């Protein structure tokens, strides 16, 4: 404010001076006495006025008005113990107190006021009560006064409370029976998952089949029956398969040494015996119920190399009774795998090469039958009857053939009634076709009414050529062997005067296509080349020969069994005149050996006798010799070798034979 | 015309299994047969009770383990049988889907 006035004064002065003396106020010239009366007022410059230049006079000074107290200190510092230094205080009190006056008013409700009031009131009425009562009177007075002046709540608040009855608490519960629990635990392995998938797959397939198949009434009934049977049956039947395995295991243990021999034993002493070999007895197969029957047929199964079939019956004309078809496995020699009792004695059997469950059987009463091993029943699935062309005489041999053009299975049979018949399995029937009738050449008999009937020869054995399908040989009771063809039904291609008695067996060689062997009750075994009418080899075995068989591994090895209980094994490449092994095989001398078969794979043979036993024997190494090649050359393998071997022998024979003949 | 003989005539005898078991029991050196079901409970036995229970329990575990091993290696494979040969005898176990058969044999008897 003072600075403003200064400025105003300055301006005024300057304006006054300028109007009178132009711009020369700086001069400050003194006014003469003459000009005094022109000017009413005269400005007097104070003596201590600052002399400023015009520029300095015109200078503007800025003054800012603030509310700050100019007397307030601006740089108070306080010591801060935290930071251990002096710190300026940020805010300073700007309050400037100009005037303070203490008043002497009291609020009427304050303590002091009350006291004073009380004092005044007490002095007025204090004469009545004195001394100690004064205080009490004061207090009473104050109370009374207070009562009268009770302070009430602004809102007239009143509190009311009441308590209701609390219901007594009671606990009630009920318990149910816990649901039945079962602990379930399972593992999820890869194979368990696989099993489940398989089950589902099987179910699906079953459903598909059911959808496709037309249900027959019989089948339905049958199924119902089967179902009933299953539910009634004991748990035991489910163990059947396992029990079989166990039985085989137990047998393996019991006959452990035999099993080891079968697998591994090679008679070392054969090296010292130049040419001879031996037969090592292995298992012996017998069945209780077959004791009085004799083995009439043996056949190995082509697919299951340890399974073979035994046909049981009787060769004795007077003692004809029942028969049996029994299957054994090498794995269990104590009990047969399959047993089929038959009403008539079996004389021959053959297992189909490709279908190991089909078995063709020929009976003594002339019937032929086909069994299916897969079926649960003990009856054959096909059986020929009198109406359907069964033979009128015992059937001596049956043989499966290749499926015909309609893919039906068929087999041939030969019988003493002189017929070679072909049987075809057509759906539910067994259809027969006469292939050839064996008529005795030249012999004619007088029939009724003078008609001349050809006498039939009795066929006792036959064999089909391995390669040439239509070619087969038939041996007859008269001792002749006829070479026949399936195509020609009335004529033979060739006839060989083979033996003096019935031809018991005729077999083609497995390798050489021209060679066959025949044996007879006339004690001889003869080997033939079918192009030549006389035998190549003849062997006399000193006893009626029951059966002869070529070995499957060599074209020059064959074995024959005789009624004196011996097995004769020959190897023509080693010894052309004698057997390299002649061994009695059965214990009791009176036992006649009836049949012999080589196992297609293992070096064992089975021999059947007339007491119902089948003995298995292992061939020693000498009996299984392969041709030795010269050193340095590779051992050729395969059937060609065998054929060549035989051919060599035969060629040796032919020349001397030509000279002999 | 040959007849197709009915299938229902004379099915295989039901007691085939019984006979098989009898034959096994009659074999040389066989000491006992136990049939155990899938849960490890013996259902038929020719041994005394305590031995049966012991065999059943112990062998059950062994068979499960063996079978699991074989099948883990190849799920299409399955255990056919198991032989445990010891000094005194041989325990043969043939497992099935629902049952297994245990035979104890002393082959040198």
XYZ file of C-alpha atoms in Angstrom:
770
model
C 0.000 0.000 0.000
C 2.767 2.379 0.779
C 4.490 1.634 -2.407
C 1.305 2.470 -4.312
C 0.968 5.794 -2.640
C 4.525 6.550 -3.424
C 3.879 5.938 -7.001
C 0.766 8.034 -7.075
C 2.508 10.838 -5.411
C 5.262 10.579 -7.904
C 2.879 10.665 -10.795
C 1.023 13.613 -9.416
C 4.152 15.493 -8.832
C 5.414 14.760 -12.237
C 2.191 15.800 -13.873
C 2.118 19.032 -11.993
C 5.652 19.842 -12.753
C 5.309 18.981 -16.422
C 2.360 21.199 -16.997
C 4.173 24.178 -15.588
C 7.667 23.683 -16.539
C 7.470 21.315 -19.489
C 9.716 18.312 -19.135
C 12.225 19.687 -17.037
C 11.022 18.458 -13.715
C 14.310 16.853 -13.178
C 15.849 20.084 -13.086
C 13.933 20.907 -10.087
C 14.293 24.456 -10.735
C 13.146 26.601 -8.043
C 10.097 28.598 -8.609
C 10.455 32.284 -8.563
C 8.433 34.397 -6.301
C 6.661 35.741 -9.202
C 4.947 32.540 -10.095
C 3.726 31.809 -6.635
C 0.397 33.576 -6.964
C -0.319 31.755 -10.285
C -0.278 28.513 -8.594
C -2.686 27.998 -5.777
C -0.828 25.155 -4.504
C 2.668 24.783 -4.575
C 4.259 21.536 -4.288
C 7.032 21.287 -1.952
C 9.450 18.605 -2.450
C 10.466 17.069 0.748
C 14.052 17.376 1.399
C 14.712 13.732 1.779
C 12.894 12.673 -1.368
C 14.897 10.517 -3.510
C 16.167 11.912 -6.675
C 15.268 9.545 -9.378
C 15.817 9.739 -13.013
C 12.899 9.810 -15.330
C 13.505 6.283 -16.373
C 13.628 5.273 -12.814
C 10.437 7.193 -12.136
C 8.639 5.477 -14.952
C 9.861 2.184 -13.790
C 7.019 0.008 -12.782
C 7.286 -1.952 -9.671
C 5.228 -5.086 -9.355
C 3.751 -5.748 -6.007
C 1.990 -9.044 -5.255
C -0.565 -9.250 -2.526
C -0.544 -12.529 -0.601
C -2.182 -13.803 2.525
C 1.112 -14.798 3.998
C 2.176 -13.365 7.194
C 5.283 -11.401 6.306
C 6.470 -11.752 9.866
C 6.211 -15.480 9.813
C 9.556 -17.110 9.745
C 10.201 -18.907 6.508
C 13.135 -21.027 7.377
C 12.458 -22.801 10.567
C 14.456 -25.972 10.862
C 13.883 -28.714 13.273
C 16.184 -31.530 14.173
C 14.929 -34.871 12.905
C 16.206 -37.732 15.000
C 15.230 -40.167 12.340
C 17.450 -38.662 9.744
C 19.850 -37.137 12.259
C 19.881 -33.823 10.594
C 18.216 -30.529 10.651
C 15.242 -30.449 8.391
C 13.363 -27.420 7.315
C 9.722 -27.495 8.268
C 7.587 -27.497 5.191
C 4.619 -25.738 6.609
C 4.866 -22.769 8.858
C 1.994 -21.347 10.705
C 0.965 -18.118 8.927
C -1.370 -17.024 11.588
C -0.679 -13.566 12.909
C -2.494 -12.734 16.052
C -3.229 -9.045 16.330
C -5.399 -8.882 19.401
C -6.347 -11.258 22.250
C -8.912 -10.557 24.898
C -9.881 -13.139 27.523
C -13.577 -13.175 28.302
C -15.300 -14.207 31.542
C -18.441 -15.895 30.318
C -19.361 -19.411 31.494
C -21.715 -21.870 29.932
C -24.594 -22.349 32.273
C -24.337 -26.176 32.171
C -20.676 -26.364 32.806
C -19.364 -27.506 36.113
C -18.121 -24.114 37.157
C -21.485 -22.609 36.429
C -23.220 -25.156 38.477
C -20.930 -24.667 41.325
C -21.532 -20.967 41.264
C -25.216 -21.403 41.091
C -25.138 -23.789 43.898
C -23.164 -21.329 45.932
C -25.697 -18.617 45.326
C -28.594 -20.818 46.148
C -26.957 -22.221 49.213
C -26.211 -18.769 50.612
C -29.836 -17.818 50.265
C -31.179 -20.779 52.199
C -28.055 -21.655 54.030
C -29.128 -20.253 57.400
C -31.396 -23.182 58.161
C -28.898 -25.900 58.023
C -25.397 -25.478 59.057
C -22.367 -27.494 59.643
C -22.032 -30.840 58.150
C -25.540 -30.932 56.920
C -24.756 -28.218 54.569
C -23.225 -30.451 52.141
C -25.991 -32.971 52.418
C -28.530 -30.339 52.035
C -26.769 -29.120 49.087
C -26.661 -32.541 47.619
C -30.323 -33.240 48.412
C -31.249 -29.917 47.060
C -29.257 -30.574 44.044
C -30.922 -33.959 43.658
C -34.369 -32.630 44.103
C -33.540 -29.943 41.776
C -32.237 -32.488 39.431
C -35.307 -34.667 39.745
C -37.497 -31.950 38.804
C -35.288 -31.137 36.014
C -34.893 -34.728 34.766
C -33.541 -34.832 31.322
C -35.664 -36.993 29.106
C -34.584 -38.797 25.972
C -35.370 -36.892 22.914
C -37.118 -39.831 21.285
C -38.883 -41.134 24.330
C -37.041 -44.368 24.038
C -38.442 -47.139 26.190
C -37.105 -50.606 26.351
C -39.317 -53.597 26.775
C -38.296 -57.133 26.876
C -40.075 -60.411 27.225
C -38.983 -63.966 26.965
C -40.859 -66.647 25.127
C -40.907 -70.259 26.043
C -38.044 -72.121 24.541
C -39.160 -75.395 23.123
C -37.226 -78.278 24.486
C -34.920 -79.763 21.916
C -35.292 -83.389 21.085
C -33.194 -85.423 18.738
C -34.793 -87.840 16.359
C -33.102 -90.054 13.902
C -33.738 -93.103 11.817
C -31.411 -95.569 10.293
C -31.914 -97.545 7.130
C -30.185 -100.698 6.195
C -27.045 -99.920 4.353
C -27.181 -100.856 0.704
C -25.320 -104.038 0.055
C -21.780 -103.289 -0.794
C -19.342 -105.242 -2.697
C -15.731 -104.501 -3.165
C -14.682 -104.427 -6.696
C -11.189 -104.153 -7.891
C -9.758 -104.913 -11.231
C -6.704 -104.168 -13.224
C -6.791 -102.759 -16.670
C -4.052 -104.505 -18.516
C -3.484 -104.576 -22.181
C -4.654 -108.142 -22.310
C -7.780 -107.571 -20.292
C -8.797 -104.871 -22.689
C -8.012 -107.228 -25.557
C -10.214 -109.909 -23.999
C -13.126 -107.569 -23.670
C -12.796 -106.492 -27.259
C -12.774 -110.116 -28.371
C -15.913 -110.850 -26.399
C -17.719 -107.961 -27.921
C -16.596 -109.050 -31.352
C -17.830 -112.565 -30.785
C -21.182 -111.350 -29.599
C -21.520 -109.229 -32.650
C -20.696 -112.128 -34.890
C -23.186 -114.340 -33.114
C -25.866 -111.769 -33.590
C -25.057 -111.584 -37.248
C -25.293 -115.325 -37.584
C -28.595 -115.450 -35.785
C -29.939 -112.804 -38.049
C -28.857 -114.769 -41.089
C -29.762 -118.296 -40.057
C -33.287 -119.540 -40.474
C -34.184 -121.277 -37.252
C -35.553 -124.766 -37.618
C -37.850 -126.255 -35.105
C -35.559 -129.120 -34.379
C -32.700 -126.850 -33.877
C -34.660 -124.763 -31.477
C -35.651 -127.734 -29.448
C -32.185 -129.004 -29.589
C -30.847 -125.684 -28.437
C -33.263 -125.606 -25.569
C -32.221 -129.057 -24.567
C -28.617 -128.093 -24.740
C -29.250 -125.044 -22.645
C -31.005 -127.054 -19.995
C -28.269 -129.550 -19.919
C -25.709 -126.854 -19.504
C -27.362 -125.239 -16.558
C -27.914 -128.502 -14.824
C -24.473 -129.790 -15.295
C -21.929 -129.439 -12.633
C -19.126 -126.970 -12.701
C -16.891 -129.920 -13.251
C -17.575 -130.153 -16.957
C -15.997 -126.812 -17.566
C -12.757 -128.222 -16.354
C -12.716 -130.766 -19.150
C -10.132 -129.114 -21.305
C -7.882 -128.323 -18.428
C -8.201 -131.821 -17.086
C -7.031 -133.139 -20.402
C -3.973 -130.958 -20.351
C -3.198 -132.059 -16.835
C -3.602 -135.670 -17.749
C -1.091 -135.255 -20.505
C 1.276 -133.513 -18.179
C 1.004 -136.267 -15.625
C 1.598 -138.815 -18.301
C 4.566 -136.930 -19.516
C 5.988 -137.206 -16.052
C 5.169 -140.823 -15.610
C 6.570 -141.784 -18.943
C 9.266 -139.207 -18.843
C 11.995 -141.554 -19.948
C 10.003 -142.715 -22.910
C 9.268 -139.174 -23.951
C 12.923 -138.329 -23.740
C 13.830 -141.378 -25.744
C 11.275 -140.549 -28.355
C 12.664 -137.132 -28.778
C 16.345 -137.520 -28.338
C 17.548 -141.040 -28.131
C 19.643 -142.221 -31.002
C 21.079 -145.629 -30.644
C 24.782 -145.023 -30.602
C 25.619 -148.650 -30.998
C 24.367 -148.514 -34.520
C 27.736 -147.294 -35.554
C 29.211 -150.592 -34.592
C 26.563 -152.652 -36.197
C 27.388 -152.371 -39.817
C 24.078 -152.545 -41.422
C 21.650 -153.635 -38.831
C 19.390 -151.433 -36.947
C 17.095 -151.829 -34.003
C 13.691 -150.770 -32.952
C 13.369 -149.130 -29.593
C 10.044 -149.769 -27.926
C 8.347 -146.593 -26.768
C 4.804 -146.283 -25.597
C 2.305 -149.023 -25.535
C -1.291 -148.123 -26.121
C -4.102 -150.192 -24.813
C -7.664 -149.688 -23.907
C -9.446 -151.834 -21.385
C -12.584 -152.327 -23.317
C -10.686 -153.297 -26.424
C -8.801 -156.168 -24.931
C -10.487 -158.949 -26.744
C -10.444 -157.190 -30.046
C -7.618 -157.213 -32.484
C -6.205 -154.214 -34.222
C -7.508 -154.305 -37.732
C -6.511 -150.904 -38.989
C -4.043 -148.182 -38.198
C -3.822 -144.734 -39.631
C -1.815 -141.673 -38.759
C -3.399 -138.273 -38.907
C -1.720 -136.049 -41.480
C -2.404 -132.770 -39.717
C -1.869 -133.714 -36.114
C 1.289 -135.723 -36.250
C 0.886 -137.277 -32.851
C -2.656 -138.507 -33.372
C -3.441 -141.871 -34.857
C -6.531 -143.959 -35.296
C -6.906 -147.587 -34.413
C -9.675 -149.713 -35.791
C -10.580 -152.688 -33.675
C -12.468 -155.691 -34.703
C -11.819 -159.290 -35.375
C -10.400 -161.258 -38.272
C -11.932 -164.408 -36.992
C -14.950 -165.359 -38.956
C -16.550 -167.112 -36.039
C -15.955 -164.510 -33.462
C -17.609 -161.539 -34.972
C -19.007 -159.076 -32.546
C -18.658 -155.452 -31.855
C -15.841 -153.192 -32.825
C -14.315 -149.930 -31.844
C -12.735 -146.894 -33.359
C -10.184 -145.420 -31.051
C -7.890 -142.460 -31.407
C -4.685 -142.124 -29.457
C -2.262 -139.333 -29.055
C 1.382 -139.865 -28.355
C 0.989 -137.347 -25.590
C -1.249 -139.615 -23.600
C -0.647 -143.301 -23.871
C -2.901 -144.401 -21.063
C -6.214 -143.381 -22.469
C -7.573 -142.729 -25.901
C -8.563 -139.289 -27.051
C -11.662 -140.424 -28.863
C -13.596 -143.626 -28.518
C -16.376 -144.743 -30.817
C -17.938 -148.093 -30.140
C -19.456 -149.776 -33.147
C -21.853 -152.621 -33.599
C -19.760 -154.431 -36.105
C -16.048 -154.978 -36.202
C -14.025 -152.446 -38.085
C -11.741 -153.737 -40.765
C -10.253 -150.627 -42.241
C -10.140 -146.921 -41.783
C -8.726 -143.845 -43.399
C -8.356 -140.300 -42.200
C -8.865 -137.546 -44.752
C -5.601 -135.859 -45.657
C -6.798 -132.324 -45.434
C -9.701 -132.574 -43.032
C -8.292 -134.268 -39.983
C -11.701 -134.760 -38.433
C -13.212 -136.874 -41.172
C -12.661 -140.578 -40.811
C -13.939 -143.205 -43.205
C -14.466 -146.653 -41.769
C -15.242 -149.987 -43.345
C -16.999 -152.680 -41.339
C -17.087 -156.416 -41.324
C -20.797 -156.370 -42.121
C -20.133 -154.519 -45.335
C -21.163 -151.059 -44.255
C -19.074 -148.014 -44.633
C -19.379 -145.035 -42.382
C -17.927 -141.611 -41.988
C -17.228 -140.175 -38.587
C -16.774 -136.544 -37.802
C -14.529 -136.107 -34.804
C -15.757 -132.616 -34.229
C -19.242 -133.795 -33.501
C -20.243 -134.515 -29.967
C -22.093 -137.636 -30.874
C -20.693 -141.127 -30.946
C -22.537 -142.043 -34.077
C -21.134 -141.645 -37.541
C -22.451 -138.793 -39.563
C -22.936 -140.981 -42.604
C -23.538 -144.646 -42.804
C -24.367 -146.797 -45.721
C -27.332 -149.087 -45.461
C -28.596 -152.032 -47.430
C -30.591 -149.712 -49.604
C -27.734 -147.495 -50.384
C -25.423 -149.993 -51.915
C -23.494 -151.265 -49.001
C -21.231 -154.157 -49.632
C -22.449 -157.624 -49.077
C -19.141 -158.772 -47.730
C -16.585 -157.282 -45.381
C -15.020 -154.064 -46.524
C -11.283 -154.547 -46.519
C -10.031 -151.148 -47.416
C -11.249 -147.570 -47.618
C -9.357 -144.622 -48.959
C -10.217 -140.952 -49.244
C -9.870 -139.343 -52.587
C -9.598 -135.785 -53.688
C -12.789 -133.819 -53.662
C -14.761 -134.255 -56.811
C -15.754 -131.472 -59.143
C -18.647 -130.408 -56.964
C -16.311 -130.147 -54.026
C -17.880 -133.102 -52.343
C -15.727 -135.407 -50.349
C -15.501 -138.913 -51.606
C -13.796 -142.146 -50.751
C -13.386 -145.568 -52.246
C -13.924 -148.930 -50.694
C -13.057 -152.447 -51.746
C -14.744 -155.525 -50.456
C -14.877 -159.262 -50.777
C -18.027 -158.950 -52.829
C -15.785 -157.929 -55.685
C -16.861 -154.367 -55.995
C -14.798 -151.262 -55.801
C -17.242 -148.564 -54.882
C -16.910 -144.847 -54.729
C -18.915 -143.075 -52.059
C -19.645 -139.397 -52.268
C -20.772 -137.313 -49.361
C -23.548 -135.223 -50.780
C -25.146 -133.128 -48.079
C -26.991 -135.654 -45.962
C -26.444 -138.655 -48.115
C -23.849 -141.109 -49.049
C -24.106 -141.727 -52.738
C -22.377 -144.744 -54.127
C -20.997 -145.460 -57.520
C -19.623 -148.771 -58.608
C -16.252 -148.173 -60.042
C -15.271 -151.569 -61.035
C -16.352 -155.088 -60.543
C -13.630 -157.550 -60.048
C -14.527 -160.485 -62.100
C -12.525 -163.602 -62.269
C -11.252 -163.877 -65.715
C -12.604 -166.813 -67.416
C -14.481 -168.246 -64.520
C -18.147 -168.426 -64.959
C -20.666 -170.012 -62.710
C -24.000 -171.454 -63.428
C -26.646 -169.224 -62.044
C -30.305 -169.986 -61.691
C -32.096 -170.685 -64.939
C -28.887 -171.380 -66.690
C -27.747 -167.793 -66.780
C -24.054 -167.570 -66.676
C -22.888 -165.246 -63.958
C -19.355 -164.107 -63.701
C -17.795 -165.045 -60.449
C -16.542 -162.090 -58.576
C -13.144 -162.017 -57.193
C -12.788 -160.885 -53.647
C -10.881 -157.705 -53.253
C -8.789 -157.564 -50.142
C -6.743 -154.462 -50.537
C -6.156 -151.559 -52.810
C -4.016 -148.524 -53.152
C -4.190 -145.414 -55.273
C -1.257 -144.015 -57.144
C 0.249 -140.982 -55.531
C 0.529 -138.932 -58.647
C -1.630 -140.517 -61.269
C -5.074 -139.998 -59.956
C -7.025 -142.571 -61.869
C -4.578 -145.400 -61.451
C -5.015 -147.854 -58.648
C -4.145 -151.384 -57.688
C -6.435 -153.976 -56.237
C -5.264 -157.081 -54.521
C -7.584 -160.069 -54.404
C -8.131 -163.086 -52.322
C -6.998 -165.240 -55.171
C -3.566 -163.732 -54.995
C -3.821 -161.567 -58.056
C -3.164 -157.877 -58.252
C -5.096 -155.900 -60.791
C -4.018 -152.557 -62.067
C -7.161 -150.582 -62.743
C -8.246 -147.208 -63.840
C -11.169 -145.271 -62.508
C -12.284 -144.629 -66.010
C -12.643 -148.225 -67.114
C -15.234 -150.063 -65.118
C -15.077 -153.473 -66.646
C -11.538 -154.100 -67.660
C -8.276 -154.143 -65.879
C -5.250 -152.435 -67.269
C -3.016 -155.156 -66.051
C -3.065 -158.219 -63.900
C -0.202 -159.576 -61.939
C -0.094 -163.072 -60.609
C 1.314 -161.998 -57.380
C 0.782 -164.520 -54.670
C -0.543 -167.878 -53.851
C -2.804 -166.664 -51.141
C -4.806 -163.595 -50.511
C -2.991 -160.333 -51.041
C -3.124 -158.663 -47.666
C -1.667 -155.328 -48.611
C -0.578 -153.547 -51.738
C 1.127 -150.186 -51.498
C 2.612 -147.790 -53.996
C 6.035 -146.374 -53.255
C 5.948 -142.833 -51.920
C 8.641 -141.601 -54.245
C 9.149 -143.800 -57.226
C 6.090 -143.738 -59.387
C 6.472 -147.184 -60.821
C 7.174 -149.257 -57.784
C 4.709 -150.971 -55.512
C 4.924 -153.597 -52.864
C 2.610 -156.412 -51.933
C 2.431 -158.896 -49.122
C 0.448 -161.980 -48.529
C -0.277 -164.792 -46.128
C 1.916 -166.954 -48.311
C 4.875 -165.671 -46.276
C 6.194 -163.473 -49.051
C 6.678 -159.793 -49.707
C 7.162 -158.775 -53.298
C 8.250 -155.558 -54.886
C 7.074 -154.759 -58.387
C 7.584 -152.360 -61.170
C 4.143 -151.896 -62.583
C 5.401 -152.061 -66.114
C 6.874 -155.454 -65.557
C 4.801 -158.457 -64.842
C 7.214 -160.182 -62.584
C 8.304 -158.947 -59.217
C 11.626 -157.171 -58.824
C 12.222 -158.452 -55.347
C 10.791 -161.269 -53.367
C 11.331 -161.776 -49.719
C 10.353 -164.793 -47.693
C 9.665 -163.953 -44.096
C 8.945 -167.369 -42.652
C 5.552 -166.416 -41.410
C 2.335 -165.077 -42.696
C 2.820 -161.412 -43.444
C 0.069 -159.245 -42.055
C 0.992 -155.878 -43.403
C 3.727 -154.005 -45.170
C 4.421 -150.300 -45.374
C 6.844 -148.041 -47.221
C 8.688 -145.483 -45.185
C 7.875 -141.869 -45.879
C 11.457 -140.715 -45.735
C 13.167 -143.169 -48.024
C 12.182 -144.900 -51.200
C 14.077 -148.047 -50.368
C 13.029 -148.641 -46.809
C 9.980 -150.640 -45.920
C 8.762 -152.656 -42.996
C 6.607 -155.746 -42.688
C 4.928 -157.441 -39.777
C 4.371 -161.125 -39.427
C 2.171 -163.307 -37.341
C 5.125 -164.536 -35.335
C 5.375 -161.197 -33.654
C 8.291 -159.810 -35.594
C 8.860 -156.634 -37.443
C 11.071 -156.919 -40.472
C 12.687 -153.771 -41.731
C 14.385 -153.692 -45.089
C 16.540 -151.137 -46.766
C 17.128 -152.089 -50.333
C 19.920 -149.644 -50.831
C 21.879 -151.317 -48.074
C 20.901 -154.924 -48.362
C 18.867 -156.299 -51.213
C 18.366 -159.757 -49.858
C 17.873 -159.573 -46.177
C 16.178 -157.485 -43.624
C 18.399 -155.107 -41.776
C 16.278 -155.519 -38.743
C 14.216 -158.437 -37.599
C 12.878 -157.843 -34.187
C 10.178 -159.408 -32.086
C 8.114 -156.659 -30.730
C 5.536 -158.212 -28.514
C 6.104 -160.033 -25.315
C 3.907 -163.034 -25.736
C 4.881 -165.229 -28.574
C 1.427 -166.068 -29.620
C 0.540 -162.523 -30.408
C 0.146 -161.891 -34.070
C 1.040 -158.570 -35.477
C -1.591 -157.311 -37.773
C -0.720 -153.849 -38.988
C 2.133 -151.439 -39.249
C 2.334 -147.750 -40.083
C 5.170 -145.270 -40.307
C 4.698 -141.854 -38.793
C 4.959 -139.269 -41.536
C 7.218 -137.023 -39.517
C 8.765 -138.725 -36.551
C 11.034 -141.762 -36.883
C 8.581 -144.059 -35.199
C 6.329 -146.853 -36.268
C 3.208 -148.171 -34.700
C 2.405 -151.826 -34.745
C -0.959 -153.300 -33.963
C -1.515 -156.832 -32.777
C -4.407 -159.160 -32.323
C -4.736 -158.489 -28.626
C -5.767 -154.932 -29.069
C -2.408 -153.407 -28.238
C -0.598 -150.866 -30.265
C 3.093 -150.580 -29.701
C 5.166 -147.677 -30.828
C 8.794 -148.172 -31.711
C 11.559 -145.846 -32.612
C 13.706 -146.589 -35.612
C 17.386 -146.561 -34.959
C 19.624 -144.459 -37.162
C 20.727 -147.330 -39.328
C 17.212 -147.788 -40.472
C 16.935 -144.195 -41.535
C 20.013 -143.797 -43.582
C 20.098 -141.249 -46.271
C 22.255 -141.858 -49.311
C 25.825 -140.747 -48.859
C 27.276 -138.544 -51.463
C 30.881 -138.335 -52.410
C 32.937 -135.960 -50.424
C 32.867 -132.463 -51.651
C 29.489 -132.699 -53.217
C 26.498 -131.249 -51.536
C 23.922 -133.608 -50.153
C 20.988 -133.334 -52.452
C 17.712 -133.350 -50.673
C 14.225 -134.075 -51.696
C 12.294 -136.774 -53.365
C 14.403 -136.733 -56.486
C 17.162 -138.373 -54.549
C 14.909 -141.112 -53.442
C 13.614 -141.683 -56.883
C 17.096 -141.793 -58.225
C 18.086 -144.277 -55.568
C 15.295 -146.589 -56.453
C 15.893 -146.204 -60.123
C 19.459 -147.208 -59.652
C 18.403 -150.365 -57.923
C 15.868 -151.169 -60.489
C 18.218 -150.617 -63.331
C 20.634 -152.964 -61.691
C 17.949 -155.519 -61.557
C 16.633 -155.139 -64.999
C 19.719 -156.241 -66.749
C 20.332 -159.361 -64.760
C 16.644 -160.007 -64.939
C 16.673 -159.897 -68.639
C 19.427 -162.363 -68.588
C 17.675 -164.488 -65.987
C 14.345 -164.400 -67.685
C -30.315 -143.452 -49.335
C -28.065 -143.196 -46.386
C -29.620 -141.388 -43.484
C -28.226 -138.470 -41.687
C -28.350 -139.761 -38.190
C -29.686 -137.397 -35.612
C -27.217 -135.409 -33.648
C -28.938 -135.753 -30.336
C -28.534 -139.476 -30.086
C -25.998 -140.519 -27.556
C -23.963 -137.433 -26.892
C -20.626 -137.793 -25.197
C -20.976 -138.991 -21.643
C -21.200 -136.233 -19.085
C -18.939 -137.958 -16.685
C -15.987 -137.897 -19.012
C -14.340 -135.314 -16.849
C -14.915 -137.336 -13.737
C -13.329 -140.305 -15.379
C -10.390 -138.271 -16.530
C -9.812 -137.042 -13.011
C -10.054 -140.549 -11.678
C -7.494 -141.700 -14.174
C -5.162 -138.911 -13.212
C -5.552 -139.766 -9.594
C -4.739 -143.359 -10.397
C -1.534 -142.510 -12.203
C 1.758 -143.389 -10.719
C 2.935 -140.974 -8.077
C 0.000 -138.602 -8.077
C -0.518 -137.288 -4.595
C -3.515 -135.079 -5.058
C -5.747 -133.107 -7.361
C -7.331 -129.766 -6.545
C -9.778 -127.844 -8.679
C -9.870 -124.155 -7.827
C -12.280 -121.604 -9.212
C -11.469 -118.151 -10.463
C -11.651 -116.584 -7.004
C -9.193 -118.982 -5.488
C -11.714 -121.137 -3.700
C -11.135 -124.866 -4.041
C -14.221 -126.666 -5.264
C -12.954 -130.213 -5.467
C -9.995 -131.858 -3.901
C -8.511 -135.172 -2.976
C -6.228 -133.805 -0.299
C -7.032 -132.796 3.242
C -8.598 -129.474 3.984
C -5.676 -127.528 5.336
C -3.304 -128.534 2.548
C -5.945 -127.781 -0.020
C -6.561 -124.317 1.296
C -2.875 -123.622 1.470
C -2.174 -124.829 -2.034
C -5.151 -123.030 -3.456
C -4.262 -119.712 -1.941
C -0.598 -119.746 -2.784
C -0.879 -121.184 -6.225
C -3.691 -118.888 -7.192
C -1.419 -115.924 -6.806
C 1.371 -117.600 -8.700
C -0.860 -118.457 -11.611
C -2.258 -114.969 -11.792
C 1.213 -113.577 -11.896
C 2.438 -116.018 -14.493
C -0.568 -115.477 -16.680
C -0.285 -111.746 -16.379
C 3.344 -111.957 -17.411
C 2.642 -114.019 -20.491
C -0.235 -111.860 -21.572
C 1.512 -108.593 -20.961
C 4.201 -109.612 -23.365
C 1.648 -110.549 -25.995
C -2.060 -110.141 -25.342
C -2.942 -112.743 -27.919
C -0.944 -115.312 -26.058
C -2.174 -117.189 -23.027
C -0.777 -119.460 -20.388
C -1.310 -123.148 -21.172
C 0.250 -124.742 -18.164
C 2.778 -124.233 -15.436
C 5.061 -126.801 -13.876
C 6.849 -126.253 -10.626
C 9.333 -128.971 -10.016
C 10.836 -129.158 -6.574
C 13.054 -131.621 -4.829
C 10.284 -133.709 -3.456
C 7.571 -133.475 -6.010
C 6.147 -131.617 -8.946
C 3.193 -129.289 -8.923
C 1.419 -129.043 -12.254
C -1.055 -126.281 -12.811
C -3.284 -125.944 -15.858
C -5.292 -122.730 -15.838
C -8.524 -122.193 -17.655
C -10.679 -119.143 -18.069
C -12.708 -119.814 -14.946
C -10.919 -122.603 -13.183
C -7.596 -124.120 -12.700
C -6.478 -127.582 -11.914
C -3.572 -128.415 -9.654
C -1.993 -131.840 -9.599
C 0.805 -132.802 -7.269
C 2.862 -135.704 -8.456
C 5.971 -137.369 -7.348
C 7.239 -138.814 -10.580
C 9.878 -140.979 -9.113
C 7.498 -142.995 -7.008
